[in-house]
CSV table of C-alpha atoms in Angstrom, one decimal:
chain,number,residue,atom,x,y,z
A,35,MET,CA,0.0,0.0,0.0
A,36,GLN,CA,1.4,3.4,-1.0
A,37,MET,CA,1.2,6.3,1.5
A,38,GLY,CA,-2.2,8.1,1.2
A,39,GLN,CA,-3.7,5.3,-1.0
A,40,ILE,CA,-6.0,2.6,0.3
A,41,GLY,CA,-5.1,-0.8,-1.1
A,42,SER,CA,-2.1,-2.0,-3.1
A,43,ALA,CA,-1.4,-1.3,-6.7
A,44,GLY,CA,-1.9,-4.9,-7.5
A,45,GLU,CA,-5.4,-5.0,-6.0
A,46,ARG,CA,-6.3,-1.8,-7.9
A,47,GLN,CA,-5.2,-3.3,-11.1
A,48,LEU,CA,-7.2,-6.5,-10.6
A,49,GLN,CA,-10.3,-4.5,-9.6
A,50,SER,CA,-10.0,-2.8,-13.0
A,51,GLU,CA,-9.5,-6.0,-14.9
A,52,TYR,CA,-12.4,-7.8,-13.2
A,53,GLY,CA,-14.8,-4.9,-13.0
A,54,THR,CA,-15.0,-4.8,-9.2
A,55,GLU,CA,-13.9,-1.1,-8.8
A,56,ASP,CA,-17.3,0.1,-7.6
A,57,ARG,CA,-17.7,-2.7,-5.0
A,58,ALA,CA,-14.2,-2.2,-3.8
A,59,ALA,CA,-14.6,1.6,-3.5
A,60,LYS,CA,-17.7,1.1,-1.4
A,61,PHE,CA,-15.9,-1.3,0.9
A,62,TYR,CA,-12.9,1.1,1.2
A,63,SER,CA,-15.2,4.1,2.1
A,64,ASP,CA,-17.6,2.2,4.4
A,65,GLN,CA,-15.4,-0.3,6.2
A,66,MET,CA,-11.7,0.6,6.2
A,67,LEU,CA,-10.2,2.8,8.8
A,68,ASP,CA,-6.6,4.0,9.5
A,69,HIS,CA,-7.1,3.5,13.2
A,70,LEU,CA,-9.1,1.4,15.7
A,71,ASN,CA,-12.5,2.8,16.7
A,72,PRO,CA,-14.1,2.1,20.1
A,73,THR,CA,-16.0,-1.0,18.8
A,74,MET,CA,-12.8,-2.5,17.4
A,75,ILE,CA,-11.0,-1.8,20.6
A,76,GLU,CA,-13.7,-3.5,22.6
A,77,PHE,CA,-13.6,-6.5,20.2
A,78,ILE,CA,-9.8,-6.9,20.5
A,79,GLY,CA,-10.1,-6.8,24.3
A,80,ARG,CA,-12.2,-9.9,24.5
A,81,GLN,CA,-10.3,-12.1,21.9
A,82,GLU,CA,-8.1,-15.0,23.0
A,83,ILE,CA,-6.4,-15.8,19.7
A,84,ALA,CA,-4.9,-13.9,16.8
A,85,PHE,CA,-3.2,-15.0,13.5
A,86,ILE,CA,-0.1,-13.0,12.6
A,87,ALA,CA,1.2,-12.8,9.1
A,88,THR,CA,4.8,-11.6,8.4
A,89,ALA,CA,7.3,-11.7,5.6
A,90,ASP,CA,11.1,-11.4,5.4
A,91,ALA,CA,12.9,-8.8,3.3
A,92,SER,CA,12.6,-11.0,0.1
A,93,GLY,CA,8.8,-11.5,0.6
A,94,GLU,CA,9.0,-15.1,2.0
A,95,CYS,CA,5.9,-15.4,4.2
A,96,ASP,CA,5.0,-16.9,7.5
A,97,ASN,CA,1.8,-17.1,9.5
A,98,SER,CA,1.6,-17.9,13.2
A,99,LEU,CA,-0.9,-18.2,16.0
A,100,ARG,CA,-0.8,-16.1,19.2
A,101,ALA,CA,-3.0,-16.9,22.1
A,102,GLY,CA,-3.7,-15.8,25.7
A,103,THR,CA,-6.4,-14.7,28.1
A,104,PRO,CA,-8.8,-12.0,26.9
A,105,GLY,CA,-7.0,-8.8,26.6
A,106,PHE,CA,-3.6,-10.4,25.9
A,107,MET,CA,-3.5,-8.2,22.7
A,108,HIS,CA,-3.3,-4.8,24.4
A,109,VAL,CA,-4.6,-1.6,22.7
A,110,ILE,CA,-2.3,1.2,23.7
A,111,ASP,CA,-4.3,3.8,21.8
A,112,SER,CA,-6.4,4.1,18.6
A,113,LYS,CA,-3.2,3.9,16.5
A,114,THR,CA,-1.2,1.4,18.5
A,115,LEU,CA,-1.6,-2.1,19.8
A,116,ALA,CA,0.9,-4.6,21.3
A,117,TYR,CA,1.0,-8.3,21.9
A,118,PRO,CA,3.4,-10.4,24.0
A,119,GLU,CA,6.0,-12.8,22.9
A,120,TYR,CA,6.7,-15.7,25.4
A,121,ARG,CA,9.4,-18.3,25.4
A,122,GLY,CA,8.8,-20.6,22.5
A,123,ASN,CA,10.7,-23.0,20.3
A,124,GLY,CA,13.6,-20.6,19.8
A,125,VAL,CA,13.1,-20.3,16.0
A,126,MET,CA,11.9,-16.6,16.1
A,127,ALA,CA,10.3,-16.9,12.7
A,128,SER,CA,7.8,-14.0,13.1
A,129,LEU,CA,10.2,-11.8,15.0
A,130,GLY,CA,13.0,-12.5,12.5
A,131,ASN,CA,10.7,-11.4,9.7
A,132,ILE,CA,9.8,-8.3,11.5
A,133,ARG,CA,13.5,-7.5,12.0
A,134,GLU,CA,13.9,-7.5,8.3
A,135,ASN,CA,10.4,-6.2,7.2
A,136,PRO,CA,8.1,-4.4,9.7
A,137,HIS,CA,4.9,-5.0,7.7
A,138,VAL,CA,2.5,-7.3,9.6
A,139,GLY,CA,-1.1,-8.5,9.0
A,140,ILE,CA,-3.2,-9.5,12.0
A,141,ILE,CA,-6.6,-11.1,11.9
A,142,LEU,CA,-8.7,-11.8,15.0
A,143,VAL,CA,-11.8,-13.9,14.7
A,144,ASP,CA,-14.7,-14.3,17.1
A,145,PHE,CA,-15.8,-17.9,16.6
A,146,VAL,CA,-18.0,-18.0,19.7
A,147,GLN,CA,-20.2,-15.0,20.1
A,148,ASP,CA,-20.5,-12.6,17.1
A,149,LEU,CA,-19.0,-14.7,14.3
A,150,ILE,CA,-17.0,-11.8,12.9
A,151,GLY,CA,-13.4,-11.0,12.2
A,152,LEU,CA,-11.1,-7.9,12.3
A,153,HIS,CA,-8.1,-7.3,10.2
A,154,VAL,CA,-5.4,-5.0,11.5
A,155,ASN,CA,-2.5,-4.2,9.2
A,156,GLY,CA,0.5,-2.0,10.2
A,157,SER,CA,4.1,-1.6,10.9
A,158,ALA,CA,5.7,-3.5,13.8
A,159,ARG,CA,8.7,-3.1,16.0
A,160,ILE,CA,10.1,-5.4,18.8
A,161,VAL,CA,10.3,-3.9,22.3
A,162,GLU,CA,11.7,-5.7,25.3
A,163,ASP,CA,9.2,-6.2,28.2
A,164,PRO,CA,10.9,-4.0,30.8
A,165,VAL,CA,11.3,-1.2,28.3
A,166,LEU,CA,7.6,-1.2,27.2
A,167,ARG,CA,6.4,-1.8,30.8
A,168,SER,CA,8.2,1.3,32.0
A,169,ASP,CA,6.3,3.4,29.4
A,170,ILE,CA,2.8,1.7,29.5
A,171,ALA,CA,1.4,1.6,33.0
A,172,ASP,CA,-1.5,-0.7,32.3
A,173,LEU,CA,0.4,-3.2,30.2
A,174,PRO,CA,-1.0,-6.7,31.1
A,175,ALA,CA,1.1,-8.9,33.4
A,176,ASP,CA,-0.1,-12.4,32.8
A,177,HIS,CA,2.2,-14.6,34.7
A,178,THR,CA,0.0,-17.7,34.8
A,179,ASN,CA,2.0,-20.9,35.0
A,180,GLY,CA,5.2,-19.0,34.1
A,181,ARG,CA,3.8,-17.0,31.2
A,182,ILE,CA,6.1,-14.1,31.6
A,183,PRO,CA,6.4,-11.9,28.5
A,184,GLU,CA,10.0,-11.7,27.2
A,185,ARG,CA,9.2,-8.9,24.8
A,186,TRP,CA,6.4,-7.3,22.9
A,187,VAL,CA,5.5,-6.6,19.3
A,188,VAL,CA,4.2,-3.0,19.0
A,189,VAL,CA,2.1,-2.4,15.9
A,190,GLU,CA,1.4,1.0,14.5
A,191,VAL,CA,-2.1,0.6,12.9
A,192,GLU,CA,-2.4,1.6,9.2
A,193,GLU,CA,-5.5,-0.3,8.2
A,194,ALA,CA,-8.4,-1.8,10.2
A,195,TYR,CA,-11.4,-3.5,8.6
A,196,ILE,CA,-14.0,-6.2,9.0
A,197,HIS,CA,-13.8,-9.8,7.9
A,198,CYS,CA,-17.4,-10.9,7.1
A,199,ARG,CA,-19.1,-13.7,9.0
A,200,LYS,CA,-20.6,-15.7,6.2
A,201,HIS,CA,-17.9,-18.5,6.2
A,202,ILE,CA,-16.9,-18.3,9.9
A,203,PRO,CA,-17.9,-21.5,11.8
A,204,ARG,CA,-19.5,-21.3,15.2
A,205,MET,CA,-17.4,-22.9,17.9
A,206,ALA,CA,-18.1,-23.5,21.6
A,207,PRO,CA,-15.3,-23.3,24.3
A,208,VAL,CA,-14.8,-26.5,26.2
A,209,PRO,CA,-12.8,-27.0,29.4
A,210,ARG,CA,-9.1,-27.7,28.7
A,211,HIS,CA,-6.0,-27.4,30.8
A,212,ARG,CA,-3.4,-25.5,28.8
A,213,GLU,CA,0.2,-26.2,29.3
A,214,TRP,CA,1.4,-22.6,29.1
A,215,GLY,CA,5.2,-22.4,28.8
A,216,THR,CA,5.9,-26.1,28.9
A,217,ASP,CA,8.9,-27.7,27.2
A,218,ASP,CA,7.5,-31.2,27.5
A,219,VAL,CA,7.5,-32.6,24.0
A,220,LYS,CA,4.3,-34.7,24.4
A,221,ARG,CA,2.3,-31.9,26.1
A,222,LYS,CA,3.3,-29.6,23.2
A,223,GLY,CA,1.9,-32.1,20.6
A,224,GLY,CA,5.0,-34.1,20.0
A,225,ASP,CA,6.0,-35.1,16.5
A,226,TYR,CA,2.3,-35.0,15.5
A,227,PHE,CA,3.0,-34.8,11.7
A,228,ASP,CA,5.8,-37.4,11.8
A,229,ALA,CA,8.3,-34.8,10.5
A,230,LYS,CA,11.2,-36.2,12.4
A,231,ALA,CA,11.0,-39.5,10.5
A,232,THR,CA,10.2,-38.0,7.1
A,233,PRO,CA,13.2,-38.1,4.7
A,234,ARG,CA,14.7,-34.8,3.8
A,235,HIS,CA,16.0,-33.8,0.3
A,236,ASP,CA,19.5,-35.0,-0.4
A,237,THR,CA,22.1,-32.8,-1.9
A,238,ASP,CA,20.6,-33.1,-5.4
A,239,GLY,CA,17.2,-32.1,-4.2
A,240,GLN,CA,15.8,-35.6,-4.5
A,241,PHE,CA,13.8,-37.4,-1.8
A,242,ALA,CA,15.4,-40.5,-0.3
A,243,ASP,CA,13.9,-43.8,-1.6
A,244,GLU,CA,12.8,-45.5,1.6
A,245,PRO,CA,9.0,-45.3,2.3
A,246,VAL,CA,7.7,-43.7,5.4
A,247,THR,CA,4.7,-45.0,7.3
A,248,ALA,CA,2.7,-42.0,8.6
A,249,GLU,CA,1.2,-43.0,11.9
A,250,LEU,CA,-0.1,-40.5,14.4
A,251,THR,CA,1.7,-41.1,17.7
A,252,GLN,CA,0.5,-38.1,19.7
A,253,THR,CA,-2.9,-36.7,20.5
A,254,ILE,CA,-3.7,-33.1,21.1
A,255,SER,CA,-6.8,-32.2,23.1
A,256,PRO,CA,-8.7,-29.6,21.3
A,257,GLY,CA,-9.8,-26.4,23.0
A,258,PHE,CA,-12.9,-26.0,20.9
A,259,SER,CA,-15.7,-28.1,19.4
A,260,VAL,CA,-17.4,-27.2,16.2
A,261,ALA,CA,-21.2,-26.6,16.1
A,262,PRO,CA,-23.3,-25.7,13.0
A,263,ALA,CA,-23.4,-22.0,12.3
A,264,GLY,CA,-26.6,-20.5,13.7
A,265,THR,CA,-26.7,-22.7,16.8
A,266,SER,CA,-25.6,-21.8,20.2
A,267,GLY,CA,-22.9,-24.5,20.4
A,268,ASN,CA,-23.9,-25.4,23.9
């Protein structure tokens, strides 16, 4: 997206090619903001999960899940939000991308109550927990079972807009003990996709010949059950 212009040059070009310019213009004017309004702020404050899209300097993409108690994604003001980074697998894929390329795309989806989503796009920076906490007095301090934020991703909001509900399934929360902060392989899901035993490419880019039997050896207890849209899910 260019400064002062809503949408990318690519989407504008395709709108012209496919004849959707009027529909797109109405969506831009009716639904897209460059900040978070009070309704959006309230919505963010009650969400427990968010999906974070990042890309490195060459455009290679990654998408990751972030989760916490309601309010874990903290709105600092109408142009700024922050979410915590806890101790993980040490790969730092999302943060590494942000180090190279600050552009991030966030989507929060309410699968339980309103069946609606919110997109937030913007520019991100990494701030260590003590530094941000010294500036933001009401920054959440969720230390449940060792969940101590190591650092935060602070996002300057550039776009905020709705994701419509028509294809969002209704889900119902079910009791589940979450192993926040654990390093236990089994409790984290183990080698659920049998990746460890799957042959890698050799030096010529070919797969090894030996077959692999895919057997699920770990079970992950779901945190949600799916109910048909339009039902209470209870």
